[in-house]
Coordinates of C-alpha atoms in Angstrom, one line a residue:
M1 CA 138.5 197.8 95.9
P2 CA 135.6 200.2 96.4
R3 CA 132.2 199.1 95.1
T4 CA 130.9 201.2 92.3
T5 CA 127.7 201.1 90.3
L6 CA 128.2 200.5 86.6
R7 CA 126.7 203.2 84.5
P8 CA 126.7 203.9 80.7
G9 CA 130.2 204.7 79.4
Q10 CA 131.0 208.3 78.5
N11 CA 131.8 207.6 74.9
T12 CA 128.8 205.3 74.0
R13 CA 126.2 206.3 71.5
T14 CA 122.7 205.4 70.2
P15 CA 121.0 203.2 67.4
P16 CA 118.5 203.5 64.4
R17 CA 115.6 201.4 63.1
A18 CA 116.6 197.8 62.8
A19 CA 116.1 195.7 59.7
P20 CA 113.3 193.1 60.1
A21 CA 114.8 190.9 62.8
L22 CA 114.9 187.2 63.3
T23 CA 111.7 186.6 65.2
A24 CA 110.6 183.8 63.0
L25 CA 114.0 182.1 63.2
C26 CA 114.1 182.6 67.0
M27 CA 110.6 181.4 67.6
G28 CA 111.6 178.2 65.9
I29 CA 114.8 177.9 67.8
C30 CA 113.3 178.6 71.2
A31 CA 110.4 176.2 70.9
A32 CA 111.3 173.0 72.7
A33 CA 110.0 170.9 69.7
A34 CA 112.2 172.8 67.3
L35 CA 115.6 172.7 68.8
T36 CA 117.1 171.0 65.7
A37 CA 115.1 172.9 63.1
C38 CA 117.8 175.2 61.8
G39 CA 120.5 174.8 59.2
G40 CA 123.9 176.4 58.9
S41 CA 124.8 179.9 58.0
D42 CA 127.8 181.8 56.6
S43 CA 129.2 185.3 57.0
S44 CA 126.6 186.7 54.7
G45 CA 123.8 186.4 57.2
P46 CA 121.7 184.1 59.3
S47 CA 120.3 180.8 58.0
L48 CA 116.7 180.4 57.0
P49 CA 114.3 178.5 59.3
F50 CA 114.1 174.8 58.6
I51 CA 110.9 173.9 56.6
P52 CA 109.6 170.5 57.9
T53 CA 108.6 167.9 55.3
S54 CA 105.6 166.8 57.3
P55 CA 102.6 169.1 58.3
P56 CA 102.9 170.9 61.6
P57 CA 100.6 169.9 64.4
A58 CA 97.1 171.5 64.3
G59 CA 96.5 174.5 66.5
P60 CA 98.6 177.4 67.6
T61 CA 102.1 176.8 68.9
T62 CA 103.3 178.9 71.8
P63 CA 107.1 179.4 71.6
T64 CA 109.1 179.3 74.8
A65 CA 111.2 182.4 75.6
L66 CA 114.9 181.8 76.1
A67 CA 115.8 181.7 79.8
C68 CA 118.9 183.1 81.4
D69 CA 120.2 179.7 82.6
E70 CA 122.0 176.6 81.4
S71 CA 119.0 175.7 79.2
L72 CA 119.9 178.5 76.8
K73 CA 123.0 176.5 75.7
T74 CA 120.8 174.0 73.9
A75 CA 117.8 176.3 73.2
F76 CA 119.7 178.9 71.3
K77 CA 121.2 177.3 68.2
P78 CA 120.8 179.7 65.2
D79 CA 123.2 177.8 63.1
A80 CA 125.8 175.0 63.2
N81 CA 128.7 177.4 63.8
T82 CA 127.3 179.1 66.9
T83 CA 127.7 177.8 70.4
V84 CA 126.6 179.3 73.7
T85 CA 129.6 179.1 76.1
V86 CA 128.5 181.0 79.2
V87 CA 125.2 182.2 80.6
K88 CA 125.1 184.2 83.8
Q89 CA 122.2 186.1 85.5
F90 CA 123.2 189.1 87.5
K91 CA 120.7 190.7 89.9
Q92 CA 120.8 194.4 90.8
G93 CA 123.7 195.0 93.2
D94 CA 125.6 191.8 92.2
D95 CA 129.3 192.1 91.7
L96 CA 130.1 191.6 88.0
N97 CA 132.5 188.7 87.9
L98 CA 132.6 185.2 86.6
D99 CA 135.4 183.7 88.8
G100 CA 134.1 184.6 92.3
K101 CA 136.7 187.3 92.7
A102 CA 135.0 190.6 93.5
S103 CA 135.6 193.2 90.7
G104 CA 134.3 196.2 92.8
T105 CA 131.7 196.9 90.0
V106 CA 128.1 196.0 90.6
A107 CA 125.1 195.7 88.3
A108 CA 122.9 198.8 88.3
S109 CA 119.9 196.6 87.4
D110 CA 119.1 193.0 86.6
V111 CA 120.9 191.8 83.5
C112 CA 121.7 188.5 81.6
M113 CA 125.1 188.0 80.1
V114 CA 125.5 185.5 77.3
K115 CA 128.8 184.5 75.6
L116 CA 128.8 183.0 72.2
N117 CA 131.4 181.4 69.9
V118 CA 130.9 181.6 66.2
G119 CA 133.1 179.3 64.2
P120 CA 134.7 177.9 62.2
G121 CA 137.7 179.9 63.4
H122 CA 141.2 178.9 62.1
A123 CA 143.0 175.7 62.8
G124 CA 146.6 175.5 63.7
P125 CA 149.1 174.9 66.5
A126 CA 147.6 175.5 69.9
D127 CA 150.2 178.2 70.8
A128 CA 150.1 180.1 67.5
P129 CA 148.5 183.6 67.6
S130 CA 146.8 182.7 64.3
T131 CA 144.9 179.7 65.8
S132 CA 141.4 180.6 66.7
S133 CA 138.3 178.7 67.8
G134 CA 136.1 181.3 66.3
I135 CA 134.5 184.7 66.9
G136 CA 133.9 185.5 70.6
I137 CA 130.8 187.6 71.3
E138 CA 129.6 188.8 74.7
V139 CA 125.9 190.0 74.8
W140 CA 124.2 191.8 77.7
L141 CA 120.4 191.7 77.9
P142 CA 118.5 193.9 80.4
A143 CA 115.5 192.7 82.2
T144 CA 112.4 192.4 80.0
A145 CA 110.6 195.2 81.9
K146 CA 113.6 197.5 81.4
W147 CA 114.4 196.8 77.7
N148 CA 113.9 199.9 75.6
N149 CA 113.5 197.9 72.3
R150 CA 116.9 199.0 71.1
L151 CA 120.2 197.3 70.3
R152 CA 123.3 199.3 70.9
V153 CA 126.4 197.3 70.2
L154 CA 129.9 198.6 70.7
G155 CA 133.1 198.6 68.5
G156 CA 136.6 197.7 69.4
G157 CA 140.0 199.3 69.4
G158 CA 143.2 198.6 67.5
F159 CA 143.5 195.0 66.4
V160 CA 140.7 194.2 69.0
G161 CA 141.5 190.6 70.3
D162 CA 140.4 191.1 73.9
A163 CA 140.8 187.7 75.4
G164 CA 138.2 188.5 78.1
I165 CA 135.4 188.4 75.7
S166 CA 135.7 184.7 74.9
S167 CA 137.0 183.8 78.4
K168 CA 134.7 181.7 80.6
T169 CA 136.2 183.2 83.8
Q170 CA 136.4 186.9 82.8
I171 CA 134.1 189.7 81.7
G172 CA 135.3 191.6 78.6
G173 CA 132.4 193.9 77.9
A174 CA 132.2 196.3 80.9
G175 CA 130.9 199.1 78.5
A176 CA 128.2 196.8 77.1
A177 CA 127.2 195.9 80.6
A178 CA 126.9 199.5 81.5
I179 CA 124.6 200.2 78.6
A180 CA 122.4 197.3 79.3
T181 CA 122.0 198.0 83.0
G182 CA 121.9 201.8 82.7
E183 CA 119.9 202.8 79.6
G184 CA 118.2 199.5 79.0
S185 CA 119.5 198.7 75.5
V186 CA 120.7 195.2 74.6
S187 CA 124.5 195.6 74.0
A188 CA 127.3 193.4 72.8
V189 CA 131.0 193.4 72.1
T190 CA 133.2 191.0 70.0
D191 CA 136.9 190.0 69.9
A192 CA 136.5 190.0 66.0
G193 CA 137.7 186.4 65.7
H194 CA 140.9 186.2 67.8
A195 CA 142.0 186.4 71.4
S196 CA 145.4 187.8 72.0
K197 CA 147.8 186.6 74.7
L198 CA 149.4 190.0 75.1
P199 CA 148.4 192.2 78.1
I200 CA 147.1 194.7 75.6
G201 CA 145.5 192.6 72.9
A202 CA 144.5 195.7 70.8
V203 CA 148.2 196.2 69.8
D204 CA 148.7 192.6 68.7
G205 CA 148.6 192.0 64.9
S206 CA 150.4 188.6 64.9
F207 CA 147.1 186.7 64.6
A208 CA 147.0 187.9 60.9
M209 CA 150.1 185.9 59.9
N210 CA 150.1 182.1 59.6
P211 CA 153.0 180.2 61.2
N212 CA 154.6 179.8 57.8
G213 CA 154.6 183.6 57.3
T214 CA 151.8 183.8 54.8
I215 CA 148.7 186.0 55.3
N216 CA 145.9 184.5 57.4
T217 CA 143.0 185.5 55.1
T218 CA 140.4 183.7 57.3
L219 CA 141.2 185.8 60.4
W220 CA 141.7 188.9 58.4
T221 CA 138.1 188.4 57.1
D222 CA 136.8 187.8 60.7
F223 CA 138.6 191.0 61.9
A224 CA 137.7 193.2 59.0
S225 CA 134.0 192.4 58.6
R226 CA 132.6 189.0 59.5
G227 CA 133.1 189.3 63.3
I228 CA 131.0 192.5 63.5
H229 CA 128.4 191.2 61.2
E230 CA 128.0 188.0 63.2
M231 CA 127.7 190.0 66.3
A232 CA 124.9 192.0 64.8
V233 CA 123.0 189.0 63.5
K234 CA 123.4 186.8 66.6
T235 CA 122.6 189.7 69.0
K236 CA 119.4 190.4 67.2
A237 CA 118.4 186.7 67.2
L238 CA 119.3 186.3 70.9
A239 CA 117.2 189.4 71.8
A240 CA 114.2 188.2 69.7
G241 CA 114.3 184.8 71.5
F242 CA 114.8 186.3 74.9
Y243 CA 112.1 189.0 74.8
Q244 CA 109.8 187.3 72.2
R245 CA 109.9 190.3 70.0
D246 CA 112.2 192.0 67.6
A247 CA 114.3 195.1 68.5
K248 CA 112.7 198.2 67.0
Y249 CA 116.0 199.9 66.4
A250 CA 119.6 198.6 66.0
Y251 CA 122.6 200.9 66.5
W252 CA 126.3 200.7 66.1
D253 CA 128.5 202.8 68.4
G254 CA 132.3 202.8 67.9
C255 CA 135.4 205.0 67.8
S256 CA 138.8 204.4 66.3
T257 CA 138.7 200.8 65.1
G258 CA 135.1 200.9 66.1
G259 CA 134.7 203.8 63.7
R260 CA 136.3 201.7 60.9
Q261 CA 133.9 198.9 61.8
G262 CA 131.0 201.2 61.6
H263 CA 132.0 202.3 58.1
M264 CA 132.6 198.7 57.1
Q265 CA 129.1 197.8 58.2
A266 CA 127.6 200.7 56.1
Q267 CA 129.5 199.6 53.1
V268 CA 129.3 195.8 53.3
N269 CA 126.4 194.9 55.6
P270 CA 124.0 197.9 55.3
D271 CA 121.0 196.0 56.7
D272 CA 122.6 195.3 60.1
F273 CA 122.0 198.7 61.6
D274 CA 119.5 201.6 61.4
G275 CA 122.0 204.1 62.7
I276 CA 125.8 204.1 63.0
L277 CA 127.9 206.4 65.2
A278 CA 131.5 206.3 64.0
G279 CA 134.2 208.4 65.7
N280 CA 137.8 209.1 64.8
S281 CA 137.5 206.3 62.4
A282 CA 140.5 204.0 61.5
I283 CA 139.5 203.8 57.9
N284 CA 142.3 203.8 55.3
W285 CA 143.7 201.2 57.7
T286 CA 146.9 200.0 56.0
T287 CA 147.8 203.5 54.7
F288 CA 147.4 205.5 57.9
I289 CA 148.9 202.8 60.2
T290 CA 151.9 202.5 57.9
A291 CA 152.2 206.3 58.2
E292 CA 152.1 206.0 62.0
L293 CA 155.6 204.5 61.7
Y294 CA 156.8 207.5 59.6
P295 CA 157.7 209.7 62.7
Q296 CA 160.0 206.9 63.9
I297 CA 161.7 206.6 60.5
V298 CA 162.2 210.4 60.6
M299 CA 163.9 210.0 63.9
Q300 CA 166.1 207.1 62.6
R301 CA 167.1 208.7 59.3
D302 CA 167.3 212.4 60.2
L303 CA 168.3 212.3 63.9
G304 CA 170.5 209.2 64.0
G305 CA 167.9 207.2 66.0
T306 CA 167.8 209.7 68.9
P307 CA 164.2 210.7 69.6
L308 CA 163.0 214.1 70.7
T309 CA 162.5 214.2 74.5
P310 CA 159.0 214.6 76.0
D311 CA 160.0 218.2 77.0
Q312 CA 161.0 219.0 73.4
M313 CA 157.8 217.6 72.0
T314 CA 155.7 219.5 74.5
L315 CA 157.6 222.8 73.8
V316 CA 157.2 222.6 70.0
S317 CA 153.5 221.6 70.2
S318 CA 152.6 224.2 72.7
A319 CA 154.4 226.8 70.6
A320 CA 152.2 225.8 67.7
V321 CA 149.1 226.3 69.8
S322 CA 150.2 229.8 70.9
A323 CA 150.9 230.7 67.3
C324 CA 147.5 229.6 66.0
D325 CA 144.9 229.7 68.8
S326 CA 143.9 233.3 68.2
T327 CA 143.0 233.0 64.5
L328 CA 139.3 232.6 65.2
T329 CA 138.5 235.3 67.8
G330 CA 141.7 237.3 68.0
Q331 CA 142.1 236.1 71.5
H332 CA 144.4 233.2 72.7
E333 CA 142.2 230.3 73.7
G334 CA 144.6 227.5 74.4
F335 CA 143.4 225.3 71.5
I336 CA 143.3 225.6 67.7
S337 CA 139.9 225.9 66.1
D338 CA 141.1 225.7 62.5
P339 CA 144.2 223.6 61.9
A340 CA 144.1 224.4 58.2
A341 CA 145.0 228.0 59.0
C342 CA 148.0 227.1 61.2
K343 CA 151.3 227.6 59.3
Y344 CA 153.5 227.6 62.3
D345 CA 157.2 226.7 61.4
P346 CA 159.5 225.8 64.3
T347 CA 162.6 226.3 62.1
Q348 CA 161.7 230.0 62.2
D349 CA 160.8 230.3 65.9
T350 CA 163.7 231.7 67.9
A351 CA 161.8 231.0 71.2
V352 CA 162.0 227.3 70.4
L353 CA 165.4 227.0 68.6
C354 CA 168.6 226.4 70.6
T355 CA 171.1 229.2 70.9
G356 CA 173.5 227.2 68.7
S357 CA 170.9 227.2 65.9
G358 CA 170.3 231.0 66.1
G359 CA 167.5 230.9 68.6
S360 CA 167.1 232.2 72.1
N361 CA 166.2 229.1 74.0
A362 CA 168.9 227.9 76.3
T363 CA 166.9 225.2 78.1
A364 CA 167.3 221.4 77.6
A365 CA 163.9 221.5 75.8
C366 CA 165.2 223.6 72.9
L367 CA 165.4 222.2 69.3
T368 CA 168.2 222.4 66.8
T369 CA 167.3 223.4 63.3
V370 CA 167.5 219.8 62.2
Q371 CA 165.2 218.7 65.0
A372 CA 162.7 221.5 64.1
Q373 CA 162.7 220.4 60.5
A374 CA 162.1 216.8 61.6
V375 CA 159.0 218.0 63.4
N376 CA 157.8 219.7 60.2
K377 CA 158.2 216.4 58.4
I378 CA 156.2 214.6 61.1
W379 CA 153.4 217.2 60.9
Y380 CA 153.3 217.1 57.1
G381 CA 153.0 213.4 56.9
Q382 CA 154.6 210.5 55.0
T383 CA 156.3 211.2 51.7
R384 CA 158.2 208.8 49.5
D385 CA 161.6 210.5 50.0
G386 CA 161.2 212.1 53.5
S387 CA 160.8 215.6 52.1
A388 CA 158.4 218.2 53.3
P389 CA 157.7 221.7 51.8
V390 CA 158.0 224.8 53.9
P391 CA 154.8 225.3 56.0
A392 CA 154.2 228.7 54.4
S393 CA 153.4 227.0 51.1
D394 CA 151.8 223.7 52.3
V395 CA 151.1 222.3 55.8
G396 CA 149.9 219.0 54.5
Y397 CA 146.4 219.4 55.9
G398 CA 143.1 219.0 54.1
A399 CA 140.8 216.6 52.3
T400 CA 143.1 216.2 49.3
L401 CA 146.6 214.7 49.4
A402 CA 149.4 216.8 47.9
S403 CA 151.7 215.5 45.2
G404 CA 154.2 213.1 46.8
Q405 CA 152.3 213.0 50.1
L406 CA 151.4 209.4 50.9
W407 CA 149.4 210.2 54.0
Y408 CA 148.7 213.0 56.4
G409 CA 150.5 213.8 59.6
L410 CA 149.0 215.0 62.8
A411 CA 147.7 218.6 63.0
R412 CA 150.0 221.2 64.4
G413 CA 149.4 221.7 68.1
T414 CA 148.4 218.1 68.7
A415 CA 150.3 216.3 71.6
L416 CA 153.3 214.7 70.0
N417 CA 154.2 212.7 73.1
S418 CA 151.7 210.0 72.4
P419 CA 151.6 206.3 71.2
G420 CA 152.1 207.3 67.5
M421 CA 155.1 209.5 68.2
P422 CA 158.8 209.1 68.8
G423 CA 159.8 208.0 72.3
F424 CA 156.6 206.2 73.2
S425 CA 156.9 202.9 75.1
L426 CA 153.9 200.9 76.4
A427 CA 156.1 200.1 79.5
D428 CA 157.3 203.7 80.0
S429 CA 155.1 206.4 78.6
T430 CA 157.5 209.1 79.7
G431 CA 159.4 208.5 76.5
G432 CA 163.1 208.6 75.8
V433 CA 163.2 205.3 74.1
P434 CA 162.8 205.1 70.3
N435 CA 159.9 202.6 70.4
P436 CA 157.1 202.9 67.9
F437 CA 153.4 202.4 68.5
P438 CA 153.3 198.5 68.2
I439 CA 150.3 198.6 65.9
A440 CA 152.3 200.5 63.3
A441 CA 155.3 198.2 63.4
H442 CA 153.0 195.1 63.3
Q443 CA 151.1 196.4 60.3
V444 CA 154.2 197.2 58.4
A445 CA 155.5 193.7 59.1
L446 CA 152.2 192.3 57.8
N447 CA 152.3 194.5 54.7
L448 CA 155.8 193.2 53.9
Q449 CA 155.2 189.7 55.3
D450 CA 158.3 189.9 57.4
P451 CA 157.7 189.4 61.1
T452 CA 161.2 190.6 62.1
I453 CA 160.2 194.2 61.2
A454 CA 157.7 194.3 64.1
T455 CA 158.4 194.9 67.8
P456 CA 159.5 191.8 69.8
D457 CA 155.9 191.2 71.0
F458 CA 155.0 190.0 67.5
I459 CA 155.2 186.2 67.7
N460 CA 155.5 183.9 64.6
A461 CA 157.1 180.5 63.9
T462 CA 159.2 182.0 61.1
G463 CA 160.7 184.5 63.4
N464 CA 159.5 186.9 66.1
G465 CA 159.6 190.7 65.9
A466 CA 163.1 192.0 66.0
N467 CA 162.7 195.8 65.7
N468 CA 164.0 195.7 62.1
W469 CA 161.7 198.7 61.4
K470 CA 164.7 200.8 62.6
A471 CA 166.6 200.0 59.3
L472 CA 163.8 201.0 57.0
S473 CA 164.5 203.8 54.6
Y474 CA 161.9 206.3 53.4
T475 CA 161.6 204.4 50.1
Q476 CA 161.1 201.1 51.9
L477 CA 158.4 202.5 54.1
A478 CA 156.7 203.9 51.0
N479 CA 156.9 200.4 49.5
A480 CA 155.2 199.0 52.6
S481 CA 152.4 201.5 52.1
D482 CA 152.1 200.4 48.5
R483 CA 152.0 196.7 49.5
G484 CA 149.3 197.4 52.0
E485 CA 147.1 198.8 49.2
A486 CA 148.0 196.0 46.9
L487 CA 147.0 193.3 49.5
Q488 CA 143.6 194.7 50.2
T489 CA 141.9 191.5 48.8
A490 CA 144.0 189.3 51.1
F491 CA 143.4 191.8 54.0
A492 CA 139.6 191.5 53.4
N493 CA 139.4 195.1 52.3
I494 CA 140.4 196.3 55.8
N495 CA 140.7 199.9 54.6
A496 CA 136.9 200.3 54.6
D497 CA 137.2 203.2 52.1
N498 CA 134.6 202.2 49.5
P499 CA 132.7 205.4 48.9
D500 CA 129.6 203.6 47.6
L501 CA 127.0 203.8 50.3
A502 CA 123.9 203.5 48.1
R503 CA 122.5 200.3 49.8
F504 CA 122.9 201.9 53.2
R505 CA 121.2 205.1 52.0
D506 CA 118.4 203.3 50.1
R507 CA 117.3 201.4 53.2
G508 CA 116.9 204.7 55.1
A509 CA 119.7 204.2 57.6
K510 CA 121.8 207.1 59.0
L511 CA 125.5 207.4 59.5
L512 CA 126.9 210.1 61.9
T513 CA 130.6 210.4 62.0
Y514 CA 132.9 212.7 64.0
H515 CA 136.6 213.3 64.4
G516 CA 138.7 215.3 66.9
L517 CA 140.9 217.8 65.2
A518 CA 143.7 217.1 67.7
D519 CA 143.6 213.3 67.3
Q520 CA 147.0 212.0 68.5
L521 CA 146.7 208.8 66.5
I522 CA 144.5 209.1 63.4
P523 CA 144.8 212.3 61.3
N524 CA 141.4 213.7 60.8
S525 CA 142.2 214.7 57.2
G526 CA 141.7 211.0 56.3
T527 CA 138.1 211.2 57.4
A528 CA 137.6 214.4 55.4
N529 CA 139.2 212.7 52.4
Y530 CA 136.8 209.8 52.6
Y531 CA 133.8 212.0 53.1
E532 CA 134.6 214.1 50.0
R533 CA 134.9 210.9 47.9
A534 CA 131.7 209.5 49.3
A535 CA 129.8 212.7 48.7
K536 CA 131.0 212.7 45.1
A537 CA 129.8 209.1 44.6
M538 CA 126.5 209.8 46.4
G539 CA 125.4 212.8 44.3
G540 CA 127.0 215.7 46.1
I541 CA 127.2 217.1 49.6
D542 CA 123.6 218.1 49.9
E543 CA 122.3 214.6 48.9
T544 CA 124.9 212.9 51.1
Q545 CA 123.9 214.9 54.2
K546 CA 120.4 213.5 54.0
F547 CA 121.8 210.2 55.4
Y548 CA 125.5 210.7 56.2
R549 CA 127.1 213.6 58.1
Y550 CA 130.5 214.4 59.4
L551 CA 131.3 216.6 62.4
E552 CA 134.8 218.0 63.1
I553 CA 135.5 218.7 66.8
P554 CA 138.2 221.3 67.5
A555 CA 140.8 220.4 70.1
M556 CA 139.3 216.9 70.8
G557 CA 141.9 214.1 70.9
H558 CA 141.5 210.4 70.0
C559 CA 137.8 209.6 70.7
A560 CA 137.6 211.9 73.8
G561 CA 139.4 214.5 75.8
V562 CA 141.7 217.3 74.9
G563 CA 144.3 216.3 72.3
S564 CA 146.1 219.6 71.9
V565 CA 149.0 220.8 74.1
N566 CA 148.4 223.9 76.3
G567 CA 149.9 227.0 75.0
L568 CA 153.1 228.5 76.4
A569 CA 152.7 229.9 79.9
G570 CA 151.9 233.6 79.8
V571 CA 150.8 233.5 76.2
S572 CA 147.9 231.0 75.9
P573 CA 145.7 229.7 78.7
A574 CA 145.2 226.1 79.6
A575 CA 143.1 224.3 77.1
N576 CA 139.5 224.1 78.1
P577 CA 137.6 223.5 74.9
P578 CA 134.0 222.6 74.4
L579 CA 133.6 218.9 73.8
P580 CA 130.7 216.5 73.4
A581 CA 128.9 215.6 76.6
P582 CA 128.4 211.9 77.5
N583 CA 125.9 210.4 75.0
Q584 CA 125.3 213.8 73.3
L585 CA 126.2 212.6 69.8
F586 CA 124.5 209.3 70.3
A587 CA 121.3 211.1 71.3
A588 CA 121.7 213.2 68.1
L589 CA 121.8 210.0 66.1
T590 CA 118.7 208.5 67.7
D591 CA 116.8 211.7 67.2
W592 CA 117.8 211.6 63.5
V593 CA 116.8 207.9 63.1
E594 CA 113.7 207.8 65.2
K595 CA 112.3 211.3 64.9
G596 CA 113.7 212.6 61.6
V597 CA 115.5 215.4 63.4
A598 CA 118.9 216.0 61.6
P599 CA 121.9 217.0 63.8
D600 CA 121.9 220.6 62.5
N601 CA 122.0 222.7 65.7
L602 CA 124.3 220.9 68.1
V603 CA 126.1 223.0 70.7
L604 CA 129.1 221.9 72.7
Q605 CA 130.2 223.2 76.1
N606 CA 133.4 222.9 78.0
A607 CA 134.0 221.1 81.3
D608 CA 132.9 224.0 83.6
Q609 CA 130.3 225.3 81.1
S610 CA 132.0 228.6 80.8
L611 CA 132.3 228.4 77.0
A612 CA 130.0 227.1 74.3
R613 CA 130.3 226.8 70.6
P614 CA 128.2 225.4 67.7
L615 CA 129.3 222.1 66.3
C616 CA 129.6 222.5 62.5
T617 CA 128.7 219.9 59.9
Y618 CA 131.5 219.4 57.4
P619 CA 132.4 221.2 55.1
K620 CA 131.2 224.2 57.1
K621 CA 133.6 225.8 59.5
L622 CA 133.1 227.9 62.6
A623 CA 133.0 231.7 62.0
Y624 CA 133.1 234.4 64.7
L625 CA 130.4 237.0 64.3
G626 CA 131.5 239.2 67.1
G627 CA 130.4 239.7 70.8
D628 CA 131.1 237.4 73.8
V629 CA 133.7 234.8 72.7
K630 CA 132.3 232.4 75.3
A631 CA 128.7 232.4 74.0
A632 CA 127.6 230.1 71.2
T633 CA 125.4 232.8 69.7
S634 CA 128.5 234.8 68.8
F635 CA 129.4 232.1 66.2
A636 CA 128.0 230.6 63.1
C637 CA 128.8 227.7 60.8
R638 CA 129.7 228.8 57.3

């Protein structure tokens, strides 16, 4: 493999002013004479330093800084639950590996990697997914001279569970390593309390069910909140001991599940971070993930289990783009700027409908009227009875759920041939097989406490996944959504939808969130819904925007890239929308936290810098003033 220098990841972000760190604790830990001078801690935070019963020796004590070698395994013991499992020093130019097998990626600068395990985990049979030794954390510490006095830890995706993070022979945090060696921030990642045996651990929810089929409340808590809190606390303590000073600012940077984790930190552990960057957030977890199975149920119930083909999904999505991509400027742009204004209805589009359904499309990609209505249902979102109003009256998009609407669907024009859509298979992403996104089937199985509903990769002693999701009716899927809400206590409040952010606000921290309006997995209306509720609880939009802002990004997909389908050839051009540059939003967060400069005047550019647009802060929307449609000055946020 070619050797490449590791640099900061494209989707990483920046941090705010850290709460008073753990210098006193770490000084005690790091001193050779005080290796046993700490008590235990729980998930609510670090333990307090041990207070000796006899007077300390006279004269000043010079603590010893933690070293990046095997001595750290005994020198760093912040509590009884925490163990250092791996310490590795990498010099600039070293290949980043732990097993002697070249990865092809080299360190851009000197860096120390430390792996931690924070118990107690969850006991059980050795081969059970619900058995865990504890929370795995991988921390990357730049050289002392390079450290910028920041922490910038990263969030996870899906169910997390990356086995590489706790492994003694693998590296799990390539993104964290890039941040440490590139920008000089201390960075870290966590497996959130479990290590999956599946090739893609993020889709594996079987850890959350005990072998007897009951809910594993311990690992739900580690996954929902304790894992990320422990990562924050232990990373601060490790940095303070390593550098002999506290971090000045601590930041969270995550998208998808990482966005949910960021919201959870603001709600539950507001002292952990000075600034939180949360993108395309997987808040409303049980509700929106249950709704991710809804398109599959539409295929089963309305189309006899025969999914739309990739060509059909591309045709109908691109037709929606062509119908709605000129509403802002009057010119076709290849992407939709305002999904709320798009009322495209494929059941009325003769260019999409098959000739047998009164249309003019004679290709294999055409849709029957029944198939077109199924697409309308998917776009509208989950309802209790599988119904959907005509798009002219309600497209199901917005901050408020309509009567009978359990959750939102994806915005019109978003790529339908994606993990959340009919026909997706992890083994064969070309589609054609009615496989659901595994996360959705796993979560519904957990909501109903029936493993057989999941896909076959869900492993449990009471029975493995057996694709019984196929037999679910609309009413039964609605019941699964209700059960997910009812089980929030057992699920450790995984939905992260508490609008009370008073403690986070009162300590002066900042929360910057964003969501792509063409997200293929998580409908952006869910974020708008939460923001509206939070604003109401926090004294209104103006008061809320003093510490919490939400940015909607037209055409952006799940966390990055273009999520909309190009318009029909000859009608709309290929999509080339303005999107955030690497670290642009993170830099906006650090400026807000460290300089008091609010993100009011952000401008996005497209890939070739031929088009620029202002990025509006919700609830404002982009308005065209006239003039050059490619110039940012031709637009305003209103």
